[in-house]
Structure formats: structure tokens, C-alpha cells
Amino acid sequence: THVADGPCENPDDNLCSCEVGASTLSTPVDLMNHVVNPPSPLDSRISTCGWIFEDLLKKGKRFRPVPRVPLKEATRAIIRFDKDGVPLIIEGLHKESSWPKEDFHPDWLKDNGYKEISVRNVYDWTDKTMIFEDFIEKSRSMPTFASPQEQERLYGKDAKCPGKWAKWLCESQVVPSPLIPDNVDDLLSSRHVETLMCYIGVGDTFTPCHKDLCASSGQNLMCYAEMDGSSFWFMTKGADAPEASKYFHELKQELDHETHVITVEQLANAPFDVYIAEQRLGDLVLVPPRSCHQVVNYGGITIKTSWSRMTLRGLEIAYYHELPIYRRVCRPEIYRVKSTIFQTLIKRRDILLSLKGQAVPAPKTGDKKLISTTKDLLNLFDSVLLEESPTPNRRFPCLQPITSLNHSPDSLVISSTLIDQLTCDFCGADIFQSFFECLSCVNAPNGSKIEHGDGFVICAGCYIEGRSCKCGNMDPMQCRPFQELLAVRNKVADLLSVNKHDLIPSLKDSTSTLATGIFRAACKLQEIRKTRKGEERTCSTIVAGSSHLVPCSWVLNCKKCHRSRCFKHILTSQKLHSADALLIHASDSSHEEHHRHHGSSLQNYDEGSDRFFQTQRMGSKPDFTQQRAHLAEQYHTCKPLNSAFIQAGWYDVHVQLVPTIIEAKDNSTNSSQDSLTPPASPPLSPLTDLDSPLPLQVLPAPVKTTTVANMSPSLKRKRTVLHFVDVPSRMHKVRVSEKLAVTPGGPEPSKSQETFADLQVTSQLLSSDSTTPSVIADNVICERDQEVMQV
């Protein structure tokens, strides 16, 4: 896309949607970042009036029925499901003699389960808590189908599953053993992640199209239905996730933001197969990893219970393909994929140690599977080490001091179990090992000292793309000594190396294969930011008249052609991500290799495209250089976690500011973000589109709100974060709200003081090292432990 000269398809962002070649795309850096309002949810309503399953299948050429199998044939079908990634329904569970019909009734829940329940209005996605009995009565009084004038239709979602239900699921032997919650093969069970939830809704309530978290496999059982209640499912194969994401971009939507309720007509035009099912009582729906699916309830009240499981295959798909997308769009990770890989590897190490001395060259069938899957797990962990590896001979501060390496490798106690969970303050990714931290952009509670781990944290993947805290002065950190990770990895490799033919070499931090890691590239960027602070350089593009000044940390110079290019234009002209460009640039002081890539990288990208897209579909290990460039080009819109004190990166075209918790007029707390999914419909940001061609207008004064940062909970991280965003942009005018501080115990502001001022803010292009914000939105102080503070 490029800036449109005349009328454009989307007046909200003034970007033309026509196709242009890489050589003609010349959008200057100062036009690439926009602060925009999140999409409005008000048009997101859907009606099942007239829906008949057989008729729906006829509406699209690529519509397919979800395969169904009776419970007695489930074993083979589950194996095929795990292999092919095609949705499946196991039917007839309610016909089993042990089916607890009375326990699944709303009356039982009222007396033994829920007193209150969190419900969501599907029209504006506001949440509130209701007395459970009132919610059931209100749902039963609703018309069967939604009307255009209707303002509220409530859906009870993500409710905790009653213990008696969970026990029946695990012990009744009705649900096939590979699918039961927390089974021995479920890698999430060791992480103590709560995935077992209940969903209660009447007809025309729904969930937007989405994928389950981190390529987990989903199970959804309809336990109860009244008045012919059912649920329509629209699903894709897991392998079609890349195509679905691309199709959502054509619809001007982001799939992983979970904000779009896709219509039947849009699905009928989709360039991939869409599987449709009508789930009825006793149907167990199996959702493949990465399957894009949307559920619409029909008729009377239905109650479903749902849970997730994580297989080794799911972990591979999550690490290789889901987490990189999550980082670009800022979808919280939740399941801690890298930590799960590591903890699973430690368990496998302990099992292999127990087998030590047995006849490993001729193991039992079960041991053969253990060895095979452990090798796969080790290969996956090697990719994690590549990403997290520090620069050799450079010492980094660690949150956990080295304590365990004095022990033998067989009894190594990993200090990671003592480290509180950290999450990236920009994208929400779990911080497993390497990160960047600023101790200046936070306020300590009660004037206490800010310690490492309590500061503003950015993951290496965000940092290498130009994202940072406001001041830009961030230091590289490690959670634990990197040698601890290598010690575990190498011990497992030794246990698996049963003979010369199966020999798995050890890794050291100086191993050449670790030299292309993300953290190492990010450290090189950090060195440039530190040593060239305040300096500028001209980005010289191949298009006449598009040269522009940028901070030195945004560009790479070439001694051979005497040109410098910013990272955005390196991506568009060479198809090379900043991480790879920095590593190549630093590998040779003469810049011979860097100069050679001016032409060869684009050719390599084109030649590797088919192979990369195949790994995307299969969920296998991709070419990381190809993947980084592809994702930076395809995923432009992000929702920084809590809109905390950040600078956007050079690949972030649209930045959506998302307040998390709103205190409504009736003093009930409405949260736009539930425990498992990103907020479907946040309130509108007080910022306008910075480059909108429309006349600037004073924004309507909102209801008085209190905004609280909703970071991932941590016992360690108790600090405040200033709540605004700094986005590099060209000179512009923007209307912002004028908010006055309320002194505790002091007088309330007058009405005139509370009104929005018609302010004009002129923002210069700022370097990442600047200390002056260009745009301030909601200058709110947010307490890390979620104590509401007064503005």
C-alpha cells in the first residue's frame, strides 16, 4: 500500500489498496505509523433466522460438512484427526448410561455451581457480572431471533467448570481417554493452566472468528439444550490458517485480534474449504490446532463445556508459526510455550536417566516412541536456544544468579522454577530467557527502589523491530545463566546418543549455529542506539525525492555503494528483516556481504516463497529469514499491551490503543479482556488517525472512566507504568483530550475544565532516544497489581 493522492477505498487511513511492486513502494518512514481507533463492534450482530444445516451447505462451493463418527468408532477417528487437522464430531455421548443428565441442568448449576456469572453483551462486547439465576431467566425471556432494534443479548462465557463435571469428564470413561482434560499426553497439564471452561447462551449469541491459543487442540461438548437449542460451527482445516489470515486482511480485519464476526456470504467467497456443523446435545466437537472457527448459537439455551490440550505437534506449530504472529499483532501468549518446551525436556531427561543402564539399543516399543519424540523436542529446543543465545564473552545481568551448575548434570536443579513470569510490555509474549529492560519508564510503588525484573520489559523480538520504551534507553537482560539451558540440552543429547550413528553434538555458546539469533541481533541494535544516540542519517532510497532523515539506529550504511537505507525500506526493497540485515552488516567490516545482499536477498526471497508457504501449511520449521520478512510485510496492525509507555516499531503501520478495564456509570466493572482471549471490543481510543484526510473534529467527551493496566499477574512485578504511546510520524495535527489531575481531597474540576479542548499538537519525527512524547493519550498512571488509582 502507499499514500493515496486522491479518493481512496478506506478514507480512515488514506492508504491506497492497489497492488504495487516493491520497487515503486516509496512511503517515507514518517508516514508509516498511525495511531488509530480499534474497529467498532456495533455492526457485529448476526441472526440465525431461517438457518437450516442442509441449506447452509448449499450456499458456498467450498462448504463441507464436518465429519461425524459414533462414539464406538472414535479411537481411529482421533488418530486421523490428529494427523490430518480436519475438524471432527464424536456424537452420541449423551446416550451413554453414565451421562449425568440432572447434573448438566441449569437448576443443578444454580443450586450447586454458580451464584454469579460473567456475561458479555455480544453487540458491544461489554462484560458484567450477573446473578446466575437472573441470567437464565433473562435468556429464556429473550426472543428466539435477534432484531435490528435489540440492544443487548447476553452470553455467559469462560465460566469455571464445576468440579463434579470435571471429575465425570476424567473418570466416567465416556470421553475417549486421549481427549480427557489433563491426560498424561497433555503438555499443558504440567503447567497448571486452567483451560476447562463452560459457555451458556441462547440463540443468536456467538463468538467472533478466532483460533484457539497457541495451536492447542480444542474439545467442546454440548451438555445441555432446551427448546431445540443447537450451535452452528464454521471451521477451517488447521493447514488453512495462513490462507484464512490473508483473507481477513483482504477484509481489512486481523484474525488474531478476534474482533470480526464473519458472515456466511464472506465465508462463501473464501479461497479455502469451510467446514460446517450443527452441534447438538451429546456432540463432542474436536477443533484442530490453528483451525479458524466461529460459533453461533441457535434456539433455546445451550450449555457447553470446553477444554484445550497441547500435544508435541501443537508445541511445534505454536513456536514456529503462532508466536511470531502473536508478536506482530500483540496477542498475549498465555500458555508460555518456550517454558513448556523447556519443562517438558527436563521431564524427558529424568525419564531417560531412569532408563539408563537398560538395553537402550533394543528398547521397548514405548521407549522407542519416547526416544523419537524426545529427539523432536530437542530439535525444537535448539531453535529456542538459537533465538535466546547471548553474544559470547559478553556478561549480561541475570534475574536468577548461577547456583545450580555446581551440581552434577544428572541432578541439575533449574533456577527457572524460581523466576516469576515476565511478559513483554509491548506484545504480551512470555519472557523465557532474554529481554530488554528500562528502569526509568516506571514508577516504584511507595517510592521503593526499582529492581531488575520490575522495570519496563520488551522481548528481543519486539526490540529488533524498533519497539521500545519511551526513552529508548533499554539494557539487555537474561532470566538465568544461559549455561543452565545448555547443560540441560547437552545432557539430553548425551542420553539420546546411544551409538555413533545417533550421535548428537553438544552445543556451546560459541557454537556458530547460534550466531544468527534474534537476541544477538537485538544486542547489536542496542549498541548502535547507545553509541550513536542523537545522531541522524539520510535514508537514500532508489525512488527520486523520497530520501529522508532518520535516527542512526534506524539505518544501515554500505561502504561499497555509499548509501544508507532505513530498515523499512530494506524490507520493501530487499525483502530482508532488520534482524537479518543487522547480522549480515556486522559480519563483515568491509560490507562486502551486506552489499551483495542488496540484490541477492530479494531473489532468495522469491525463490524460497513456495517452500516457505508449504512449511506454513504443514506447521513445520520454516526458513526464519524468509518468515521474518514475510510477517513484517503482512502484519501491520498491532494492539500494544495496555497501550503502555512505548515507542512503536518501524513495521507498525497501525497502532491501536486499548484501555483494559472500564468502570461504568453503575459502578459495575466492565472488562474488555477475558482470561483467555484478547479484548474483542475495547472503547475507542481518544486519538484520531494521525494522517486522516477528514477534517479534524473534537471527539465527544466520554463517560468518566478509570483505566487499569491488565498485565499478566506476577508476584514480583509491582510497579506503575505511564499510559501513553509515542509513534514516529510526520508533522500532523491531532485533537486530544485535556485532562486535569484531581488532587486527593481537593475540589473536583468544573464542568468547563472537564470539556475537551480543541488542541493542535505539532509532532516532529522523533528518534528512539528522544525524551519528549509526540502524542500523549490518556496521561493515566496504571498500577501493575491492578489497584485503581485516581487520575
Short mmCIF file of N, CA, C and O in Angstrom, two decimals, residues 478-537:
data_model
loop_
_atom_site.label_atom_id
_atom_site.label_comp_id
_atom_site.label_asym_id
_atom_site.label_seq_id
_atom_site.Cartn_x
_atom_site.Cartn_y
_atom_site.Cartn_z
N GLN A 478 19.08 -11.28 31.01
CA GLN A 478 18.79 -12.71 30.90
C GLN A 478 18.07 -13.15 32.17
O GLN A 478 18.32 -12.59 33.26
N CYS A 479 17.19 -14.12 32.05
CA CYS A 479 16.47 -14.61 33.23
C CYS A 479 17.37 -15.47 34.11
O CYS A 479 17.28 -15.45 35.32
N ARG A 480 18.22 -16.27 33.48
CA ARG A 480 19.10 -17.19 34.18
C ARG A 480 20.40 -17.31 33.39
O ARG A 480 20.42 -16.93 32.23
N PRO A 481 21.45 -17.83 33.95
CA PRO A 481 22.66 -18.06 33.16
C PRO A 481 22.36 -18.98 31.97
O PRO A 481 21.74 -20.03 32.14
N PHE A 482 22.78 -18.58 30.80
CA PHE A 482 22.50 -19.35 29.59
C PHE A 482 23.11 -20.75 29.67
O PHE A 482 22.59 -21.69 29.06
N GLN A 483 24.18 -20.89 30.44
CA GLN A 483 24.82 -22.20 30.56
C GLN A 483 23.90 -23.23 31.18
O GLN A 483 24.04 -24.43 30.94
N GLU A 484 22.96 -22.79 32.00
CA GLU A 484 22.00 -23.73 32.58
C GLU A 484 21.17 -24.40 31.49
O GLU A 484 20.92 -25.61 31.52
N LEU A 485 20.71 -23.60 30.52
CA LEU A 485 19.92 -24.15 29.43
C LEU A 485 20.76 -25.10 28.59
O LEU A 485 20.29 -26.17 28.18
N LEU A 486 22.00 -24.70 28.31
CA LEU A 486 22.88 -25.57 27.53
C LEU A 486 23.16 -26.88 28.26
O LEU A 486 23.25 -27.94 27.64
N ALA A 487 23.30 -26.81 29.59
CA ALA A 487 23.60 -28.02 30.36
C ALA A 487 22.47 -29.04 30.25
O ALA A 487 22.71 -30.24 30.09
N VAL A 488 21.23 -28.57 30.35
CA VAL A 488 20.09 -29.48 30.22
C VAL A 488 20.03 -30.04 28.80
O VAL A 488 19.85 -31.25 28.60
N ARG A 489 20.18 -29.17 27.83
CA ARG A 489 20.12 -29.61 26.43
C ARG A 489 21.18 -30.66 26.13
O ARG A 489 20.91 -31.70 25.51
N ASN A 490 22.41 -30.41 26.55
CA ASN A 490 23.50 -31.31 26.24
C ASN A 490 23.39 -32.63 27.00
O ASN A 490 23.82 -33.68 26.50
N LYS A 491 22.84 -32.59 28.21
CA LYS A 491 22.62 -33.84 28.94
C LYS A 491 21.61 -34.72 28.22
O LYS A 491 21.82 -35.94 28.09
N VAL A 492 20.53 -34.13 27.74
CA VAL A 492 19.54 -34.91 26.99
C VAL A 492 20.16 -35.45 25.70
O VAL A 492 19.93 -36.60 25.31
N ALA A 493 20.98 -34.63 25.03
CA ALA A 493 21.65 -35.08 23.81
C ALA A 493 22.55 -36.28 24.10
O ALA A 493 22.60 -37.25 23.33
N ASP A 494 23.27 -36.25 25.24
CA ASP A 494 24.13 -37.38 25.61
C ASP A 494 23.30 -38.64 25.85
O ASP A 494 23.70 -39.75 25.45
N LEU A 495 22.18 -38.49 26.51
CA LEU A 495 21.33 -39.66 26.81
C LEU A 495 20.74 -40.26 25.55
O LEU A 495 20.46 -41.46 25.49
N LEU A 496 20.51 -39.41 24.54
CA LEU A 496 19.94 -39.90 23.28
C LEU A 496 21.01 -40.46 22.34
O LEU A 496 20.68 -41.18 21.39
N SER A 497 22.27 -40.13 22.58
CA SER A 497 23.36 -40.57 21.69
C SER A 497 23.79 -41.97 22.10
O SER A 497 24.82 -42.18 22.75
N VAL A 498 22.99 -42.96 21.72
CA VAL A 498 23.23 -44.33 22.17
C VAL A 498 24.32 -45.02 21.36
O VAL A 498 24.88 -46.02 21.80
N ASN A 499 24.62 -44.53 20.17
CA ASN A 499 25.72 -45.09 19.38
C ASN A 499 26.25 -44.03 18.44
O ASN A 499 25.72 -42.93 18.36
N LYS A 500 27.30 -44.35 17.72
CA LYS A 500 27.95 -43.37 16.86
C LYS A 500 27.03 -42.84 15.78
O LYS A 500 27.13 -41.69 15.37
N HIS A 501 26.11 -43.70 15.31
CA HIS A 501 25.21 -43.28 14.23
C HIS A 501 24.17 -42.26 14.71
O HIS A 501 23.65 -41.48 13.93
N ASP A 502 23.86 -42.32 16.02
CA ASP A 502 22.85 -41.42 16.58
C ASP A 502 23.48 -40.27 17.37
O ASP A 502 22.81 -39.60 18.15
N LEU A 503 24.79 -40.07 17.19
CA LEU A 503 25.48 -39.07 17.98
C LEU A 503 24.92 -37.67 17.73
O LEU A 503 24.82 -37.22 16.59
N ILE A 504 24.53 -37.00 18.83
CA ILE A 504 24.02 -35.63 18.76
C ILE A 504 25.06 -34.71 19.36
O ILE A 504 25.41 -34.84 20.54
N PRO A 505 25.64 -33.82 18.58
CA PRO A 505 26.72 -32.98 19.10
C PRO A 505 26.24 -32.04 20.19
O PRO A 505 25.08 -31.62 20.22
N SER A 506 27.16 -31.71 21.09
CA SER A 506 26.86 -30.74 22.15
C SER A 506 26.88 -29.34 21.58
O SER A 506 27.47 -29.06 20.54
N LEU A 507 26.20 -28.43 22.29
CA LEU A 507 26.19 -27.02 21.92
C LEU A 507 26.95 -26.23 22.96
O LEU A 507 26.90 -26.52 24.16
N LYS A 508 27.66 -25.21 22.51
CA LYS A 508 28.29 -24.24 23.39
C LYS A 508 27.81 -22.85 22.97
O LYS A 508 27.33 -22.66 21.86
N ASP A 509 27.98 -21.88 23.85
CA ASP A 509 27.51 -20.55 23.49
C ASP A 509 28.33 -19.94 22.37
O ASP A 509 27.94 -18.93 21.77
N SER A 510 29.46 -20.56 22.05
CA SER A 510 30.28 -20.09 20.94
C SER A 510 30.01 -20.86 19.65
O SER A 510 30.65 -20.60 18.63
N THR A 511 29.09 -21.82 19.70
CA THR A 511 28.77 -22.61 18.51
C THR A 511 28.27 -21.69 17.40
O THR A 511 27.41 -20.83 17.62
N SER A 512 28.76 -21.91 16.18
CA SER A 512 28.46 -21.00 15.07
C SER A 512 26.98 -20.98 14.73
O SER A 512 26.46 -19.97 14.26
N THR A 513 26.28 -22.09 14.97
CA THR A 513 24.85 -22.14 14.64
C THR A 513 24.02 -21.19 15.49
O THR A 513 22.89 -20.88 15.16
N LEU A 514 24.58 -20.73 16.62
CA LEU A 514 23.86 -19.80 17.49
C LEU A 514 24.12 -18.34 17.14
O LEU A 514 23.60 -17.43 17.78
N ALA A 515 24.93 -18.12 16.11
CA ALA A 515 25.37 -16.75 15.80
C ALA A 515 24.32 -15.93 15.08
O ALA A 515 24.52 -14.74 14.86
N THR A 516 23.22 -16.54 14.67
CA THR A 516 22.19 -15.82 13.91
C THR A 516 20.92 -15.61 14.72
O THR A 516 19.84 -15.51 14.16
N GLY A 517 21.03 -15.58 16.04
CA GLY A 517 19.86 -15.47 16.89
C GLY A 517 19.30 -14.06 17.00
O GLY A 517 19.99 -13.07 16.78
N ILE A 518 18.04 -14.00 17.35
CA ILE A 518 17.33 -12.73 17.49
C ILE A 518 17.94 -11.87 18.59
O ILE A 518 18.14 -10.66 18.44
N PHE A 519 18.25 -12.48 19.74
CA PHE A 519 18.78 -11.70 20.85
C PHE A 519 20.14 -11.09 20.49
O PHE A 519 20.43 -9.95 20.85
N ARG A 520 20.96 -11.83 19.78
CA ARG A 520 22.26 -11.29 19.37
C ARG A 520 22.07 -10.10 18.43
O ARG A 520 22.78 -9.09 18.53
N ALA A 521 21.12 -10.21 17.50
CA ALA A 521 20.86 -9.10 16.59
C ALA A 521 20.32 -7.90 17.37
O ALA A 521 20.71 -6.74 17.11
N ALA A 522 19.44 -8.15 18.33
CA ALA A 522 18.87 -7.06 19.12
C ALA A 522 19.95 -6.37 19.95
O ALA A 522 19.90 -5.14 20.15
N CYS A 523 20.93 -7.13 20.43
CA CYS A 523 22.03 -6.52 21.19
C CYS A 523 22.87 -5.60 20.30
O CYS A 523 23.36 -4.56 20.76
N LYS A 524 23.03 -5.97 19.05
CA LYS A 524 23.75 -5.10 18.11
C LYS A 524 22.98 -3.80 17.89
O LYS A 524 23.58 -2.71 17.82
N LEU A 525 21.66 -3.90 17.79
CA LEU A 525 20.85 -2.68 17.66
C LEU A 525 20.97 -1.83 18.91
O LEU A 525 21.07 -0.59 18.82
N GLN A 526 20.97 -2.46 20.07
CA GLN A 526 21.09 -1.72 21.31
C GLN A 526 22.43 -0.98 21.40
O GLN A 526 22.49 0.15 21.89
N GLU A 527 23.49 -1.60 20.90
CA GLU A 527 24.80 -0.95 20.90
C GLU A 527 24.79 0.29 20.00
O GLU A 527 25.36 1.33 20.34
N ILE A 528 24.11 0.19 18.83
CA ILE A 528 24.02 1.34 17.93
C ILE A 528 23.23 2.47 18.59
O ILE A 528 23.61 3.64 18.54
N ARG A 529 22.12 2.12 19.23
CA ARG A 529 21.31 3.14 19.90
C ARG A 529 22.11 3.84 21.00
O ARG A 529 21.96 5.05 21.22
N LYS A 530 22.95 3.09 21.67
CA LYS A 530 23.71 3.65 22.79
C LYS A 530 24.86 4.52 22.31
O LYS A 530 25.10 5.61 22.85
N THR A 531 25.58 4.06 21.28
CA THR A 531 26.77 4.78 20.83
C THR A 531 26.47 5.91 19.86
O THR A 531 27.23 6.86 19.75
N ARG A 532 25.34 5.80 19.12
CA ARG A 532 25.01 6.83 18.12
C ARG A 532 23.80 7.65 18.54
O ARG A 532 23.08 8.16 17.69
N LYS A 533 23.59 7.76 19.80
CA LYS A 533 22.42 8.46 20.34
C LYS A 533 22.41 9.91 19.87
O LYS A 533 23.39 10.63 19.95
N GLY A 534 21.26 10.35 19.37
CA GLY A 534 21.07 11.72 18.94
C GLY A 534 21.54 12.02 17.53
O GLY A 534 21.27 13.10 17.00
N GLU A 535 22.23 11.07 16.89
CA GLU A 535 22.73 11.29 15.54
C GLU A 535 21.67 10.90 14.51
O GLU A 535 20.84 10.03 14.75
N GLU A 536 21.73 11.56 13.34
CA GLU A 536 20.79 11.27 12.26
C GLU A 536 21.56 10.91 11.00
O GLU A 536 22.74 11.24 10.84
N ARG A 537 20.87 10.23 10.12
CA ARG A 537 21.46 9.85 8.84
C ARG A 537 20.36 9.87 7.78
O ARG A 537 19.18 9.63 8.09
#
